[in-house]
PDB file of C-alpha atoms and ligand atoms in Angstrom:
ATOM      1  CA  MET A   6      -6.195  14.119 -15.625  1.00 52.00           C
ATOM      2  CA  SER A   7      -7.675  10.700 -16.482  1.00 65.00           C
ATOM      3  CA  LEU A   8      -9.953   9.289 -13.803  1.00 71.00           C
ATOM      4  CA  PRO A   9     -10.061   5.483 -13.543  1.00 77.00           C
ATOM      5  CA  GLU A  10     -13.491   4.097 -14.381  1.00 83.00           C
ATOM      6  CA  LYS A  11     -14.286   2.445 -11.072  1.00 92.00           C
ATOM      7  CA  ALA A  12     -14.032   3.668  -7.511  1.00 93.00           C
ATOM      8  CA  PHE A  13     -13.170   1.505  -4.494  1.00 96.00           C
ATOM      9  CA  PRO A  14     -13.678   3.606  -1.357  1.00 95.00           C
ATOM     10  CA  VAL A  15     -12.180   2.158   1.818  1.00 98.00           C
ATOM     11  CA  SER A  16     -13.305   3.182   5.336  1.00 97.00           C
ATOM     12  CA  TRP A  17     -10.978   3.259   8.357  1.00 98.00           C
ATOM     13  CA  ASP A  18     -12.751   0.210   9.722  1.00 98.00           C
ATOM     14  CA  GLN A  19     -12.304  -1.746   6.496  1.00 98.00           C
ATOM     15  CA  PHE A  20      -8.674  -0.683   6.184  1.00 98.00           C
ATOM     16  CA  HIS A  21      -7.947  -1.828   9.740  1.00 98.00           C
ATOM     17  CA  ARG A  22      -9.548  -5.217   9.023  1.00 98.00           C
ATOM     18  CA  ASP A  23      -7.692  -5.616   5.717  1.00 99.00           C
ATOM     19  CA  ALA A  24      -4.333  -4.612   7.266  1.00 98.00           C
ATOM     20  CA  ARG A  25      -4.973  -7.149  10.062  1.00 98.00           C
ATOM     21  CA  ALA A  26      -5.776  -9.785   7.430  1.00 98.00           C
ATOM     22  CA  LEU A  27      -2.404  -8.986   5.842  1.00 98.00           C
ATOM     23  CA  ALA A  28      -0.728  -9.417   9.249  1.00 98.00           C
ATOM     24  CA  TRP A  29      -2.400 -12.848   9.584  1.00 98.00           C
ATOM     25  CA  ARG A  30      -1.034 -13.878   6.181  1.00 98.00           C
ATOM     26  CA  ILE A  31       2.477 -12.702   7.042  1.00 98.00           C
ATOM     27  CA  ALA A  32       2.283 -14.462  10.428  1.00 98.00           C
ATOM     28  CA  GLY A  33       1.550 -17.677   8.513  1.00 98.00           C
ATOM     29  CA  ILE A  34       5.018 -17.480   6.924  1.00 97.00           C
ATOM     30  CA  GLN A  35       6.411 -18.277  10.400  1.00 93.00           C
ATOM     31  CA  ARG A  36       9.734 -16.484  10.326  1.00 94.00           C
ATOM     32  CA  GLU A  37      11.459 -13.836  12.389  1.00 95.00           C
ATOM     33  CA  TRP A  38      11.633 -10.371  10.807  1.00 98.00           C
ATOM     34  CA  ARG A  39      14.774  -8.305  11.364  1.00 96.00           C
ATOM     35  CA  ALA A  40      12.883  -5.069  10.763  1.00 98.00           C
ATOM     36  CA  MET A  41      10.031  -3.485   8.886  1.00 98.00           C
ATOM     37  CA  VAL A  42      10.446  -0.872   6.158  1.00 98.00           C
ATOM     38  CA  ALA A  43       7.406   1.338   5.499  1.00 98.00           C
ATOM     39  CA  ILE A  44       7.161   2.970   2.068  1.00 98.00           C
ATOM     40  CA  THR A  45       5.974   6.482   2.885  1.00 97.00           C
ATOM     41  CA  ARG A  46       3.609   7.937   3.101  1.00 96.00           C
ATOM     42  CA  GLY A  47       0.797   5.453   2.405  1.00 97.00           C
ATOM     43  CA  GLY A  48       2.725   2.515   3.854  1.00 98.00           C
ATOM     44  CA  LEU A  49       2.953   4.177   7.276  1.00 98.00           C
ATOM     45  CA  VAL A  50      -0.682   3.349   8.070  1.00 98.00           C
ATOM     46  CA  PRO A  51      -0.598  -0.427   7.450  1.00 98.00           C
ATOM     47  CA  ALA A  52       2.938  -0.513   8.925  1.00 98.00           C
ATOM     48  CA  ALA A  53       1.611   0.788  12.268  1.00 98.00           C
ATOM     49  CA  ILE A  54      -1.098  -1.877  12.346  1.00 98.00           C
ATOM     50  CA  ILE A  55       1.099  -4.770  11.158  1.00 98.00           C
ATOM     51  CA  CYS A  56       4.130  -4.076  13.400  1.00 98.00           C
ATOM     52  CA  ARG A  57       1.767  -4.041  16.380  1.00 98.00           C
ATOM     53  CA  GLU A  58       0.280  -7.421  15.380  1.00 98.00           C
ATOM     54  CA  LEU A  59       3.631  -9.077  14.611  1.00 98.00           C
ATOM     55  CA  GLY A  60       5.647  -7.559  17.479  1.00 98.00           C
ATOM     56  CA  ILE A  61       8.142  -5.808  15.172  1.00 98.00           C
ATOM     57  CA  ARG A  62       9.785  -2.831  16.894  1.00 98.00           C
ATOM     58  CA  LEU A  63      12.537  -1.808  14.482  1.00 98.00           C
ATOM     59  CA  ILE A  64      10.811   0.337  11.850  1.00 98.00           C
ATOM     60  CA  GLU A  65      12.611   2.095   8.992  1.00 98.00           C
ATOM     61  CA  THR A  66      11.171   4.254   6.215  1.00 98.00           C
ATOM     62  CA  VAL A  67      11.944   4.636   2.545  1.00 98.00           C
ATOM     63  CA  CYS A  68      10.494   7.873   1.252  1.00 97.00           C
ATOM     64  CA  VAL A  69       9.241   7.619  -2.338  1.00 91.00           C
ATOM     65  CA  ALA A  70       6.997  10.140  -4.084  1.00 84.00           C
ATOM     66  CA  SER A  71       5.456   9.611  -7.498  1.00 82.00           C
ATOM     67  CA  TYR A  72       1.797  10.635  -7.851  1.00 68.00           C
ATOM     68  CA  HIS A  73       2.152  14.390  -7.989  1.00 60.00           C
ATOM     69  CA  ASP A  74      -1.082  15.183  -9.741  1.00 62.00           C
ATOM     70  CA  TYR A  75      -3.736  12.964  -8.139  1.00 61.00           C
ATOM     71  CA  THR A  76      -4.039   9.944 -10.482  1.00 64.00           C
ATOM     72  CA  GLU A  77      -1.175  10.898 -12.830  1.00 67.00           C
ATOM     73  CA  GLN A  78       2.119   9.235 -11.916  1.00 74.00           C
ATOM     74  CA  GLY A  79       5.223  11.370 -12.414  1.00 77.00           C
ATOM     75  CA  LYS A  80       8.909  10.531 -12.153  1.00 85.00           C
ATOM     76  CA  LEU A  81       9.749   8.574  -9.009  1.00 90.00           C
ATOM     77  CA  HIS A  82      11.781  10.475  -6.450  1.00 89.00           C
ATOM     78  CA  ILE A  83      13.599   8.807  -3.576  1.00 93.00           C
ATOM     79  CA  LEU A  84      13.608  11.448  -0.863  1.00 95.00           C
ATOM     80  CA  LYS A  85      15.191   9.151   1.734  1.00 97.00           C
ATOM     81  CA  GLY A  86      16.811   5.743   1.322  1.00 97.00           C
ATOM     82  CA  ILE A  87      17.173   2.786   3.704  1.00 97.00           C
ATOM     83  CA  GLY A  88      19.874   2.558   6.417  1.00 94.00           C
ATOM     84  CA  ASP A  89      22.920   0.467   5.454  1.00 93.00           C
ATOM     85  CA  GLY A  90      22.336  -2.186   8.135  1.00 94.00           C
ATOM     86  CA  LEU A  91      19.082  -3.329   6.557  1.00 97.00           C
ATOM     87  CA  LEU A  92      20.495  -3.385   3.033  1.00 97.00           C
ATOM     88  CA  GLU A  93      22.984  -6.091   4.052  1.00 96.00           C
ATOM     89  CA  ASN A  94      22.413  -9.488   2.471  1.00 97.00           C
ATOM     90  CA  GLY A  95      19.915  -8.056  -0.039  1.00 98.00           C
ATOM     91  CA  GLY A  96      17.440  -7.145   2.707  1.00 98.00           C
ATOM     92  CA  GLU A  97      16.942 -10.789   3.722  1.00 97.00           C
ATOM     93  CA  GLY A  98      14.554 -10.953   6.713  1.00 98.00           C
ATOM     94  CA  VAL A  99      13.195  -7.426   6.148  1.00 98.00           C
ATOM     95  CA  LEU A 100       9.457  -6.903   5.721  1.00 98.00           C
ATOM     96  CA  VAL A 101       8.546  -4.054   3.347  1.00 98.00           C
ATOM     97  CA  VAL A 102       5.023  -2.644   3.697  1.00 98.00           C
ATOM     98  CA  ASP A 103       2.947  -0.347   1.482  1.00 98.00           C
ATOM     99  CA  ASP A 104      -0.758   0.420   1.221  1.00 98.00           C
ATOM    100  CA  LEU A 105      -1.034  -0.751  -2.391  1.00 98.00           C
ATOM    101  CA  THR A 106       0.808  -1.580  -5.575  1.00 98.00           C
ATOM    102  CA  ASP A 107      -0.584  -0.144  -8.804  1.00 97.00           C
ATOM    103  CA  THR A 108       1.867  -0.126 -11.748  1.00 95.00           C
ATOM    104  CA  GLY A 109       4.490  -1.792  -9.524  1.00 97.00           C
ATOM    105  CA  LYS A 110       7.010   1.017 -10.141  1.00 95.00           C
ATOM    106  CA  THR A 111       7.326   1.998  -6.468  1.00 96.00           C
ATOM    107  CA  ALA A 112       7.784  -1.628  -5.373  1.00 97.00           C
ATOM    108  CA  ALA A 113      10.318  -2.181  -8.194  1.00 97.00           C
ATOM    109  CA  ILE A 114      12.508   0.731  -7.142  1.00 96.00           C
ATOM    110  CA  VAL A 115      12.547  -0.471  -3.518  1.00 97.00           C
ATOM    111  CA  ARG A 116      13.140  -4.075  -4.625  1.00 98.00           C
ATOM    112  CA  GLU A 117      16.247  -2.917  -6.441  1.00 96.00           C
ATOM    113  CA  MET A 118      17.582  -1.788  -3.045  1.00 97.00           C
ATOM    114  CA  MET A 119      16.569  -5.009  -1.251  1.00 98.00           C
ATOM    115  CA  PRO A 120      15.990  -7.892  -3.687  1.00 98.00           C
ATOM    116  CA  LYS A 121      15.647 -10.491  -0.908  1.00 98.00           C
ATOM    117  CA  ALA A 122      13.182  -8.560   1.273  1.00 98.00           C
ATOM    118  CA  HIS A 123       9.561  -9.693   1.649  1.00 98.00           C
ATOM    119  CA  PHE A 124       7.107  -7.233   0.045  1.00 98.00           C
ATOM    120  CA  ALA A 125       3.576  -6.900   1.435  1.00 99.00           C
ATOM    121  CA  THR A 126       0.734  -4.579   0.416  1.00 99.00           C
ATOM    122  CA  VAL A 127      -2.883  -4.477   1.502  1.00 99.00           C
ATOM    123  CA  TYR A 128      -4.228  -4.023  -2.054  1.00 99.00           C
ATOM    124  CA  ALA A 129      -2.731  -4.977  -5.413  1.00 98.00           C
ATOM    125  CA  LYS A 130      -3.606  -4.190  -9.017  1.00 98.00           C
ATOM    126  CA  PRO A 131      -2.622  -6.709 -11.733  1.00 98.00           C
ATOM    127  CA  LEU A 132       0.398  -4.779 -13.075  1.00 98.00           C
ATOM    128  CA  GLY A 133       1.986  -4.503  -9.623  1.00 98.00           C
ATOM    129  CA  ARG A 134       1.035  -7.934  -8.349  1.00 98.00           C
ATOM    130  CA  PRO A 135       4.136  -9.812  -9.615  1.00 98.00           C
ATOM    131  CA  LEU A 136       6.346  -7.482  -7.541  1.00 98.00           C
ATOM    132  CA  ILE A 137       4.546  -8.323  -4.268  1.00 98.00           C
ATOM    133  CA  ASP A 138       5.000 -11.452  -2.147  1.00 98.00           C
ATOM    134  CA  THR A 139       1.891 -11.115   0.053  1.00 98.00           C
ATOM    135  CA  PHE A 140      -1.280  -9.015  -0.360  1.00 98.00           C
ATOM    136  CA  VAL A 141      -4.923  -9.265   0.679  1.00 98.00           C
ATOM    137  CA  THR A 142      -7.266  -7.944  -2.033  1.00 98.00           C
ATOM    138  CA  GLU A 143      -6.769  -7.575  -5.784  1.00 98.00           C
ATOM    139  CA  VAL A 144      -8.633  -4.762  -7.547  1.00 98.00           C
ATOM    140  CA  SER A 145      -8.765  -4.221 -11.307  1.00 98.00           C
ATOM    141  CA  GLN A 146      -6.318  -1.872 -13.034  1.00 97.00           C
ATOM    142  CA  ASP A 147      -9.140   0.546 -13.983  1.00 96.00           C
ATOM    143  CA  THR A 148     -10.134   1.033 -10.318  1.00 97.00           C
ATOM    144  CA  TRP A 149      -8.981   3.893  -8.093  1.00 96.00           C
ATOM    145  CA  ILE A 150      -8.719   3.059  -4.412  1.00 98.00           C
ATOM    146  CA  TYR A 151      -9.861   5.904  -2.155  1.00 97.00           C
ATOM    147  CA  PHE A 152      -8.139   5.675   1.224  1.00 98.00           C
ATOM    148  CA  PRO A 153      -9.813   6.992   4.390  1.00 98.00           C
ATOM    149  CA  TRP A 154      -6.984   9.468   5.101  1.00 98.00           C
ATOM    150  CA  ASP A 155      -7.714  11.155   1.739  1.00 96.00           C
ATOM    151  CA  MET A 156     -11.472  11.459   2.261  1.00 96.00           C
ATOM    152  CA  GLY A 157     -14.055  13.426   4.211  1.00 94.00           C
ATOM    153  CA  PHE A 158     -17.825  13.286   4.617  1.00 91.00           C
ATOM    154  CA  THR A 159     -19.736  14.898   1.758  1.00 89.00           C
ATOM    155  CA  TYR A 160     -23.391  15.063   0.739  1.00 91.00           C
ATOM    156  CA  GLN A 161     -24.417  12.305  -1.689  1.00 83.00           C
ATOM    157  CA  GLU A 162     -27.158  12.891  -4.290  1.00 87.00           C
ATOM    158  CA  PRO A 163     -29.995  10.319  -4.011  1.00 90.00           C
ATOM    159  CA  ILE A 164     -29.422   7.581  -6.602  1.00 82.00           C
ATOM    160  CA  ALA A 165     -32.753   8.290  -8.374  1.00 90.00           C
ATOM    161  CA  LYS A 166     -31.841  11.976  -8.756  1.00 83.00           C
ATOM    162  CA  SER A 167     -28.363  11.399 -10.140  1.00 71.00           C
ATOM    163  CA  HIS A 168     -29.752   8.862 -12.676  1.00 66.00           C
ATOM    164  CA  ARG A 169     -32.359  11.322 -14.064  1.00 64.00           C
ATOM    165  CA  GLY A 170     -31.504  12.300 -17.633  1.00 58.00           C
TER     166      GLY A 170
HETATM  167  O1  PRP B 228       2.664   0.810  -7.955  1.00 93.99           O
HETATM  168  P1  PRP B 228       2.769   2.278  -8.219  1.00 93.99           P
HETATM  169  O2  PRP B 228       2.120   2.654  -9.545  1.00 93.99           O
HETATM  170  O3  PRP B 228       4.156   2.813  -8.119  1.00 93.99           O
HETATM  171  O4  PRP B 228       1.856   3.036  -7.157  1.00 93.99           O
HETATM  172  C1  PRP B 228       1.762   2.691  -5.797  1.00 93.99           C
HETATM  173  C2  PRP B 228       2.289   3.788  -4.915  1.00 93.99           C
HETATM  174  O5  PRP B 228       1.589   5.023  -5.160  1.00 93.99           O
HETATM  175  C3  PRP B 228       1.121   5.563  -3.932  1.00 93.99           C
HETATM  176  O6  PRP B 228       2.111   6.358  -3.317  1.00 93.99           O
HETATM  177  P2  PRP B 228       2.447   7.862  -3.775  1.00 93.99           P
HETATM  178  O7  PRP B 228       3.682   7.850  -4.613  1.00 93.99           O
HETATM  179  O8  PRP B 228       1.231   8.481  -4.378  1.00 93.99           O
HETATM  180  O9  PRP B 228       2.821   8.604  -2.457  1.00 93.99           O
HETATM  181  P3  PRP B 228       2.132   8.603  -1.006  1.00 93.99           P
HETATM  182  O10 PRP B 228       2.266   7.216  -0.454  1.00 93.99           O
HETATM  183  O11 PRP B 228       2.960   9.602  -0.279  1.00 93.99           O
HETATM  184  O12 PRP B 228       0.695   9.011  -1.163  1.00 93.99           O
HETATM  185  C4  PRP B 228       0.889   4.346  -3.072  1.00 93.99           C
HETATM  186  O13 PRP B 228       0.949   4.686  -1.674  1.00 93.99           O
HETATM  187  C5  PRP B 228       2.034   3.432  -3.464  1.00 93.99           C
HETATM  188  O14 PRP B 228       3.199   3.707  -2.692  1.00 93.99           O
HETATM  189 MG1   MG B 229       2.943   5.480  -1.464  1.00 93.99          MG
END
């Protein structure tokens, strides 16, 4: 297992603010959305926040799994696809939401299903960025984002102690 060099921990509060900031950006596009597609599981959290802000009530999921071993990405598996109605016209007018794009492989596989859909993620790393239409914060490729639903409270060593030789 190779751990990325830098850590970017995100609290619930920060995630809520960043997902709202994404909703503001999408609202600026000023168009009606036919439906939202959340890329599970991570996309379910921003999807809940963004559909509330934008008044979208038709929510679909596409179930993709790839990171089987923490930071190591395995083969992508589509466990559940998107309903036929939304695939019409290349997914035009559909808003696709995920928590982040890293290598861009997850976004690419969903884009193949709906090339005309609008892709939005809260965070984006450089490799995935070209696949995404709207995002809020870019983090470097050697950073791992720690989401609040994956974390708990643990004791932290004082900085002086952990720096002692
Ligand atoms: O751009 P990529 O390199 O494809 O990585 C990004 C994807 O990886 C994570 O999902 P994961 O497959 O770990 O599943 P999860 O959402 O169920 O945690 C994350 O939620 C994105 O969907
Ligand atoms: Mg995911």
